[in-house]
Coordinates of C-alpha atoms in Angstrom, one line a residue:
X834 CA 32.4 -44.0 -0.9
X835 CA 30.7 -45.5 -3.7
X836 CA 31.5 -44.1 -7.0
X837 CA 29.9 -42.2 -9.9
X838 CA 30.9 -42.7 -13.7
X839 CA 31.3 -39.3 -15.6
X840 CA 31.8 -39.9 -18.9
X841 CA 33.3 -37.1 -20.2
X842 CA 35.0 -38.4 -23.7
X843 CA 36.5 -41.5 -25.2
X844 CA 39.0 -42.1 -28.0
X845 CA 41.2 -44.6 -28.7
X846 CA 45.0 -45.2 -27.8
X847 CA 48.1 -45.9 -29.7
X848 CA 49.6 -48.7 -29.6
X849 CA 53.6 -48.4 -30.6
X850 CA 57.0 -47.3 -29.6
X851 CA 59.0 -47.3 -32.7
X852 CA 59.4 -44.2 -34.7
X853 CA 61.5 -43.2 -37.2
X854 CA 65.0 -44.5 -36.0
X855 CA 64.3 -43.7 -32.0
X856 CA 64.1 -47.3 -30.1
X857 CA 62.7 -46.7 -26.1
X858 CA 63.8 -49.2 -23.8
X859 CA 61.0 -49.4 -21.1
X860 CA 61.9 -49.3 -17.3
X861 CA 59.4 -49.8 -14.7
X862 CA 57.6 -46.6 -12.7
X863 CA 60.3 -45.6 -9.9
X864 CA 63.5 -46.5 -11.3
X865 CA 65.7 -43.9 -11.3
X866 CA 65.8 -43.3 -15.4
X867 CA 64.7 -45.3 -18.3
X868 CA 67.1 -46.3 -20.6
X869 CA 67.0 -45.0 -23.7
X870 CA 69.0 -45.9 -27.2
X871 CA 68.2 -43.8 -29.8
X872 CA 69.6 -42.7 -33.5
X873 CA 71.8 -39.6 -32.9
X874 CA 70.4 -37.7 -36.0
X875 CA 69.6 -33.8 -35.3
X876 CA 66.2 -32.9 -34.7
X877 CA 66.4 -29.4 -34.1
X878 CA 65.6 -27.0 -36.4
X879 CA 68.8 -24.7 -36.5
X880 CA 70.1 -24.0 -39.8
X881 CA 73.2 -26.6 -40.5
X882 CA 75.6 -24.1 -40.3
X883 CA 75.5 -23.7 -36.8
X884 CA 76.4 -27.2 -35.5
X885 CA 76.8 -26.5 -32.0
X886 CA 73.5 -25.3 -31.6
X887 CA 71.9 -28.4 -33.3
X888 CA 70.4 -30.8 -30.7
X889 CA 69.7 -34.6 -30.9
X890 CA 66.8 -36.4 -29.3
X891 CA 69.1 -37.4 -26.8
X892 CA 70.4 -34.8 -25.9
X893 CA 67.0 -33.1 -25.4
X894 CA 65.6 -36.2 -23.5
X895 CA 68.4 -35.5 -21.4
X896 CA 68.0 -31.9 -20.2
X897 CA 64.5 -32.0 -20.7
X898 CA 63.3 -35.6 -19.2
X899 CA 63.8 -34.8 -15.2
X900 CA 61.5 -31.8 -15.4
X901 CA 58.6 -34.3 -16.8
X902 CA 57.0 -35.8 -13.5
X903 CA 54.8 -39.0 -12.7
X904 CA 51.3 -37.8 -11.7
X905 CA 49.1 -39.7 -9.7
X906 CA 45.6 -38.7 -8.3
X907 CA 43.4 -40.7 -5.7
X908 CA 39.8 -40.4 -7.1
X909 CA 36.5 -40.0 -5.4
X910 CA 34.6 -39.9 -8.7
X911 CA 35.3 -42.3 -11.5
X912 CA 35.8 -40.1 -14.8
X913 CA 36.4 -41.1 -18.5
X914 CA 40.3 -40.9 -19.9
X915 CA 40.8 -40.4 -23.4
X916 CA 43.8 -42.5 -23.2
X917 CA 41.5 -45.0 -21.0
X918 CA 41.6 -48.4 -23.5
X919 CA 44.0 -49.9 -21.4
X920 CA 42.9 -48.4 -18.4
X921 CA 45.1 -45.2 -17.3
X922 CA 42.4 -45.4 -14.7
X923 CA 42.1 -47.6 -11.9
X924 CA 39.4 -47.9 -9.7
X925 CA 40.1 -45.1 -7.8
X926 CA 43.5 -44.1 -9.4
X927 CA 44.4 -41.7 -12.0
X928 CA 48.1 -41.7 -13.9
X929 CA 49.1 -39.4 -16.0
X930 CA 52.0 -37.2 -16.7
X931 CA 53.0 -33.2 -15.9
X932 CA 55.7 -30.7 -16.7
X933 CA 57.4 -28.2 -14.4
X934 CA 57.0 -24.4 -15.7
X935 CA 59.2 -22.9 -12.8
X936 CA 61.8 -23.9 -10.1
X937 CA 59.2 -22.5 -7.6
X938 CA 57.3 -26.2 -7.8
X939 CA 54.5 -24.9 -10.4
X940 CA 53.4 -28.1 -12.8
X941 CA 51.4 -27.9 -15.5
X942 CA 49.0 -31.1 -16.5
X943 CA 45.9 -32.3 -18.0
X944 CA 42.8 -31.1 -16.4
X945 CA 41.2 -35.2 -17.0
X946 CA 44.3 -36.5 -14.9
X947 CA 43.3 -35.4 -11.6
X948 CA 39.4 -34.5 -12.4
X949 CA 37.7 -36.3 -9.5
X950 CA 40.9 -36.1 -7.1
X951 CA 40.7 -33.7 -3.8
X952 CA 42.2 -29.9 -4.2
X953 CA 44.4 -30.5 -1.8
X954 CA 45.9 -33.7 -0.5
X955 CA 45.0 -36.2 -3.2
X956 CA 47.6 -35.5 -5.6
X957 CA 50.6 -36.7 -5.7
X958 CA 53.5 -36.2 -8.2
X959 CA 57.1 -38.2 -8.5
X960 CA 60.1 -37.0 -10.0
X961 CA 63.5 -38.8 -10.7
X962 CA 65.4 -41.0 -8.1
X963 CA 61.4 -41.4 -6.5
X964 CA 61.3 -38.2 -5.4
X965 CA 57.6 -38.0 -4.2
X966 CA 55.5 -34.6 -3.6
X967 CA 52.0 -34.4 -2.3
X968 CA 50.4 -31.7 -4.9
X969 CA 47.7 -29.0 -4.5
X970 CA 45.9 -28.4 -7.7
X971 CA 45.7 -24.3 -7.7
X972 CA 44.3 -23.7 -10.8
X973 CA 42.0 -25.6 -13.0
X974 CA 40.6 -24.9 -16.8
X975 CA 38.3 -27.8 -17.6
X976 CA 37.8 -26.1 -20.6
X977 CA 41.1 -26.3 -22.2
X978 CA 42.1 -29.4 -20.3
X979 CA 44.7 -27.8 -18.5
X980 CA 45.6 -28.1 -14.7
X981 CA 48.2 -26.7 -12.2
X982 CA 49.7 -28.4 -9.4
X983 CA 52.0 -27.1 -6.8
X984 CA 54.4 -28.9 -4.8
X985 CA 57.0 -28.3 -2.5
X986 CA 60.5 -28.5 -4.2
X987 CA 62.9 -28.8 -0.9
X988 CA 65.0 -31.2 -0.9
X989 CA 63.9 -32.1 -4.6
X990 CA 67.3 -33.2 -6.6
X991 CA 68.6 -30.3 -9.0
X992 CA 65.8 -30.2 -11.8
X993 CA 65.5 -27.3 -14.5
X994 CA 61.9 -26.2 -15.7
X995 CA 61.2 -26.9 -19.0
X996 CA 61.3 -23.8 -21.4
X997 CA 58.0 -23.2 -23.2
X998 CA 57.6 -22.2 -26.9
X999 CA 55.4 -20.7 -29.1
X1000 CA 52.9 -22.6 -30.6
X1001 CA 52.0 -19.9 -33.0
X1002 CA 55.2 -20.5 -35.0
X1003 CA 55.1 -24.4 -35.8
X1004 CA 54.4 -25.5 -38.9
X1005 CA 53.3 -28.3 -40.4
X1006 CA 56.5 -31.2 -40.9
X1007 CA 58.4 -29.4 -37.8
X1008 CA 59.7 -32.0 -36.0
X1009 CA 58.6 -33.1 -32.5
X1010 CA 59.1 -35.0 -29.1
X1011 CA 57.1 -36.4 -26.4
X1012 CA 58.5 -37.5 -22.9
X1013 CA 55.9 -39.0 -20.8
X1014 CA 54.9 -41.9 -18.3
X1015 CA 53.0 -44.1 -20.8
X1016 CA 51.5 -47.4 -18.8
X1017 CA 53.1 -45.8 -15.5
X1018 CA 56.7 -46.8 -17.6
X1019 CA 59.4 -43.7 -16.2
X1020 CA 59.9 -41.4 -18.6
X1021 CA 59.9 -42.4 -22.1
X1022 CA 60.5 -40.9 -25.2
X1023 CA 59.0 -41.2 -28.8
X1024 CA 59.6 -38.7 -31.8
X1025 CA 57.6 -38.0 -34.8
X1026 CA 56.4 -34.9 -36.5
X1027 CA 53.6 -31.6 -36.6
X1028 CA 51.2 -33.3 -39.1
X1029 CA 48.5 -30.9 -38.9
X1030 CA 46.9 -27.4 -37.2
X1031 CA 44.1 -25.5 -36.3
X1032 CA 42.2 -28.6 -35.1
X1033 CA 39.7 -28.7 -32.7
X1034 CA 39.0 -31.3 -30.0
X1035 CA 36.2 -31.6 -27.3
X1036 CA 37.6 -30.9 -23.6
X1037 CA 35.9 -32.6 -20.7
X1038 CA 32.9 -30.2 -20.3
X1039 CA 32.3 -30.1 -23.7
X1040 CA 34.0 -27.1 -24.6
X1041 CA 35.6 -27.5 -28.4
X1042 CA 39.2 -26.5 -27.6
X1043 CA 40.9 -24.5 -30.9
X1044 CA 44.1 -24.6 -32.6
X1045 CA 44.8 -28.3 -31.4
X1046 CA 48.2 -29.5 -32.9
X1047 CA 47.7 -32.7 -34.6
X1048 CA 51.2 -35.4 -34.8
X1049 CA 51.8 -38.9 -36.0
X1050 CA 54.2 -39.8 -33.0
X1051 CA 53.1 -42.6 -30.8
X1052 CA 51.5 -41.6 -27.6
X1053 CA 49.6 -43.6 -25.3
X1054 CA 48.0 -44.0 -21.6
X1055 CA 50.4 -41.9 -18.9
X1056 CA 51.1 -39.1 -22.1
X1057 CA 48.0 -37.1 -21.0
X1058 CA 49.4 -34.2 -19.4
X1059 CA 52.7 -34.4 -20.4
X1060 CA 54.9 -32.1 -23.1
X1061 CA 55.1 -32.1 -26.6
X1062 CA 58.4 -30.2 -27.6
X1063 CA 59.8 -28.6 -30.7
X1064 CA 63.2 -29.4 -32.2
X1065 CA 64.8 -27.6 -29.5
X1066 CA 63.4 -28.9 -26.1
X1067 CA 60.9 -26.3 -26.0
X1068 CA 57.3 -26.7 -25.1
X1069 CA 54.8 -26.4 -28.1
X1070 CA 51.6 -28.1 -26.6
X1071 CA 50.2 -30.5 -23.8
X1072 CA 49.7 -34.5 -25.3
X1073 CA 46.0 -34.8 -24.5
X1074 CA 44.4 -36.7 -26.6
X1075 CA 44.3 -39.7 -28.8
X1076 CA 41.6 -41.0 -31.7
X1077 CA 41.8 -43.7 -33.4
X1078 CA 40.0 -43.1 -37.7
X1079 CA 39.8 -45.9 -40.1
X1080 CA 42.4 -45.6 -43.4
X1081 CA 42.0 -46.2 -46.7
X1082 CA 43.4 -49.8 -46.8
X1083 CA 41.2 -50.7 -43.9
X1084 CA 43.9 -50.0 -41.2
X1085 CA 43.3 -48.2 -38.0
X1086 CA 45.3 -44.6 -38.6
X1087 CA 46.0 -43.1 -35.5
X1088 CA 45.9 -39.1 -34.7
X1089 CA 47.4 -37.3 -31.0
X1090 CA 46.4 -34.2 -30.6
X1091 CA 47.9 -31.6 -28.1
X1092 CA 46.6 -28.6 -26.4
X1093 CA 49.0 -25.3 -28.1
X1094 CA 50.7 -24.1 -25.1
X1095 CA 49.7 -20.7 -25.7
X1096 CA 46.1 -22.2 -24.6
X1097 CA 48.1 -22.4 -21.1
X1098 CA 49.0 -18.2 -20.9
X1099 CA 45.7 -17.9 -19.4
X1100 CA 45.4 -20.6 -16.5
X1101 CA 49.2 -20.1 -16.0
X1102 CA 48.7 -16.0 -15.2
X1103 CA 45.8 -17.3 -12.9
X1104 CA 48.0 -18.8 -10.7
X1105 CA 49.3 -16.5 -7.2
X1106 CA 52.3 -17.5 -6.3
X1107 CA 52.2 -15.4 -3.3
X1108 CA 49.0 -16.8 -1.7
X1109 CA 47.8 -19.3 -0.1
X1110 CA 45.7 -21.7 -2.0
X1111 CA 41.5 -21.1 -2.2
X1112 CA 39.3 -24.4 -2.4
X1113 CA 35.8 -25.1 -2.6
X1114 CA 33.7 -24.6 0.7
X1115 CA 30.2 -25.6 1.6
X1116 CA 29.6 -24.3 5.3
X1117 CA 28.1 -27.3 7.0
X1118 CA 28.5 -29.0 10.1
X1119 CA 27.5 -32.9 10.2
X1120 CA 27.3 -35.3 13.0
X1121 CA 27.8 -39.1 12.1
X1122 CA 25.2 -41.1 9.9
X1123 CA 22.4 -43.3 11.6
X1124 CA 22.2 -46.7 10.6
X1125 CA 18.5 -46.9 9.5
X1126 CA 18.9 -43.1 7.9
X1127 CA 22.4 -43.7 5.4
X1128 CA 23.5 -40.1 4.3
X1129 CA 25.3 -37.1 6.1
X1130 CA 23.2 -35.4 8.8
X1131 CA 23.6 -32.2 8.8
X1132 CA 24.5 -30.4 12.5
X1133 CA 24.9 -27.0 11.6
X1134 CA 25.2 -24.6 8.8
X1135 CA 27.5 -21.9 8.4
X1136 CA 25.2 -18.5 8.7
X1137 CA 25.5 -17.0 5.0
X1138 CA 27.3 -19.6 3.8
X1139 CA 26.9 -21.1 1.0
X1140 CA 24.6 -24.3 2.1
X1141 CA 22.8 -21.7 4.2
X1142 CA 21.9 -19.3 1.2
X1143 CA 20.8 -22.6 -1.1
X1144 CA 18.8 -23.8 1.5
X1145 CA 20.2 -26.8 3.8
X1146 CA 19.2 -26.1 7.4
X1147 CA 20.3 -28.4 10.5
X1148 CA 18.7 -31.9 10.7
X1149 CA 18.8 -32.4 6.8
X1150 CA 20.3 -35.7 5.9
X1151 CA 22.4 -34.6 2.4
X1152 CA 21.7 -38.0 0.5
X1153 CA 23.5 -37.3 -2.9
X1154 CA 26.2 -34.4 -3.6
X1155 CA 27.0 -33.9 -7.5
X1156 CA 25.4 -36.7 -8.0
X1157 CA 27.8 -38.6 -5.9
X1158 CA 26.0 -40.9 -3.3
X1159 CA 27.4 -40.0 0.7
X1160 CA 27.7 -42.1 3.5
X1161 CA 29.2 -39.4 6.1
X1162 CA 30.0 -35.4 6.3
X1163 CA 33.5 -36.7 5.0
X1164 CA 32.2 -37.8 1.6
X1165 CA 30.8 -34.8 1.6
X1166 CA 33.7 -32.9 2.6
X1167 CA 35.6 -35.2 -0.2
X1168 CA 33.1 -34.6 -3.0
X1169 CA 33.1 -30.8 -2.7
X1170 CA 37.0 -30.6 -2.8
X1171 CA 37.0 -31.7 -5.8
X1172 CA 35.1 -28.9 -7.1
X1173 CA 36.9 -25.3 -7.1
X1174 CA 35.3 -22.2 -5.5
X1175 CA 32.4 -20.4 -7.7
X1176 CA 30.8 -23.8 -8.9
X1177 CA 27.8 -25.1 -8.8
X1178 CA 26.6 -28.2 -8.0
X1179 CA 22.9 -30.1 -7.0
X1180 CA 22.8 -31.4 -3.3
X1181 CA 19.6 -33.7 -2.7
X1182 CA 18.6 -33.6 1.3
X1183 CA 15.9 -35.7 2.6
X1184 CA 14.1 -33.4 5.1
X1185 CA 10.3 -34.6 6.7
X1186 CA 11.2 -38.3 4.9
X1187 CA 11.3 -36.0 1.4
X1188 CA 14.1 -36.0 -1.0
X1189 CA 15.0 -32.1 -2.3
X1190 CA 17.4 -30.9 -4.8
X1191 CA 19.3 -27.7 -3.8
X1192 CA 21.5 -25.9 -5.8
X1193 CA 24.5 -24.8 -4.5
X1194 CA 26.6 -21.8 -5.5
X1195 CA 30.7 -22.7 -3.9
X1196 CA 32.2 -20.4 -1.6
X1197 CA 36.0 -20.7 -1.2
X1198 CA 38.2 -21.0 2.2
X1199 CA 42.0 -20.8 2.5
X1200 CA 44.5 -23.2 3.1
X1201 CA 48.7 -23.1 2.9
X1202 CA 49.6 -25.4 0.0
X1203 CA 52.7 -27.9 -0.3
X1204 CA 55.8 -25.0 -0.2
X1205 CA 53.9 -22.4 1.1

């Protein structure tokens, strides 16, 4: 299918691995664990005199790192990345990074990772030892950037969700962590510090999202989606996004910004763990393309459904969906489940050797995601 650019937002991306005594020794995507050396000086904010409670990097990066998963989404639209200077994005890839929020398989991401990716079946997520999942995004915010994935955690090795904070509390000089997949590279970790609040940042659609939590830590492509953590391994915001301002002396100063996890109470109530998964639904029926007439020909239409109430009647040849171009009923199948149910979105038919825009208002069908 050919491919439509969104562009949604750019900033710049950090370059960098080297902060404040932590060193990261890079492995390569689906190796077991990355290496990591790093200065054994406590970052947790317990008082001193309780120095069994007091936690190291390391220590964190080790109870924390194998709930921090590899995401990968298979595109049928290209989109912008904010992290996208060295090209997160490939073609028709997306990489990012995710957190689990519960044992039950429940993994909480960037929306812009797997915007453009299929509901179900074109996300997939790895954990350690390359442990691969096939994910079903069941819950999206585009507004706050924020995703869920689901996956099916049998016969996933022993793996603790990550706790989450409260991103009301931190303060500005608290210090913080990030464990992500940066450049696809397994789970890496860089420290730094909160080094400002109450920011705002633009989310994909254009929505300002509030509260943003600003630090001077490198992060970089494969970060989106991942955590940012507090001093004790808990979850204080979602690495999102990167920008890139010019200083004083003429050098670049770089700014990440997270997403406050409290942003995620609301997309992470939305999610039924009891049910099976609703996507996107359109209610046509196509029969294959003509040669001399390149589109989707439309067989049937659902009665009531959706395409039927907007319009599309049988023998219309859907040209553009979204403002995707289509070849077949299964780019348009594609296309539409990458939308979620309630959406709208412009389908142009040619009907009588005339183009026509339609407007089309989702419905939503169910199917039994990964685990179900």
């Amino acid at each position: 299918m050919r491919a439509l650019l969104k562009s949604h937002f750019v900033s710049a991306l950090l370059g960098g691995v080297v902060v404040g005594g932590a060193f990261v020794v890079f492995g390569v995507a689906g190796n077991s664990r990355t290496v990591t050396i790093i200065d054994q000086s406590p970052v947790s904010s317990v008082p001193a005199t309780d120095p069994a409670a007091r936690l190291t990097a390391h220590a964190i990066y080790e109870r924390d790192a194998p709930g921090v998963v590899f995401v990968r989404a298979r595109l049928l639209e290209q989109v912008a990345d904010p992290f996208d200077l060295f090209h997160a994005r490939e073609s028709d890839t997306s990489t990012g990074s995710g957190f689990l929020v519960d044992r039950r398989g429940d993994i909480l991401t960037n929306y812009h990772v797997i915007d453009g990716a299929a509901r179900s079946g074109g996300v997939t997520v790895e954990f350690e030892y390359d442990t691969i999942r096939d994910a079903s995004v069941v819950a999206v915010d585009p507004g706050s950037d924020l995703a869920v994935l689901r996956v099916n955690m049998h016969n996933v090795p022993p793996v603790h969700a990550l706790a989450l904070g409260d991103s009301t509390s931190v303060s500005v000089g608290d210090p913080t962590l990030a464990i992500g997949n940066p450049f696809g590279v397994d789970r890496t970790l860089t420290t730094g510090i909160v080094s400002a609040l109450q920011h705002q940042i633009q989310a994909t659609d254009g929505t300002v999202i509030d509260n943003v939590i600003q630090t001077d830590q490198p992060v970089a492509a494969g970060n989106s989606g991942g955590p940012l953590l507090d001093g004790e391994g808990r979850v204080i915001g979602i690495d999102s996004q990167v920008a890139t301002a010019p200083g004083p002396d003429g050098a670049a100063q770089r700014l990440a910004f997270a997403v406050p996890i409290d942003t995620a109470d609301t997309i992470l109530a939305r999610v039924d763990r009891e049910h099976a998964l609703k996507v996107a639904y359109l209610g046509v029926v196509g029969q294959p393309g003509h040669a001399e007439r390149a589109g989707a020909v439309v067989r049937s239409v659902d009665k009531d459904g959706p395409a039927a109430t907007a319009g599309i009647a049988p023998g219309d040849t859907i040209t553009r969906i979204g403002g995707v171009p289509v070849d077949s009923i299964d780019d348009v199948t594609g296309v539409v489940s990458t939308y979620s149910p309630g959406q709208t979105l412009v389908v142009q038919v040619r009907r009588d050797h005339q183009l026509r825009l339609l407007s089309v208002v989702l419905g939503s069908r169910t199917v039994v995601p990964p685990g179900q």
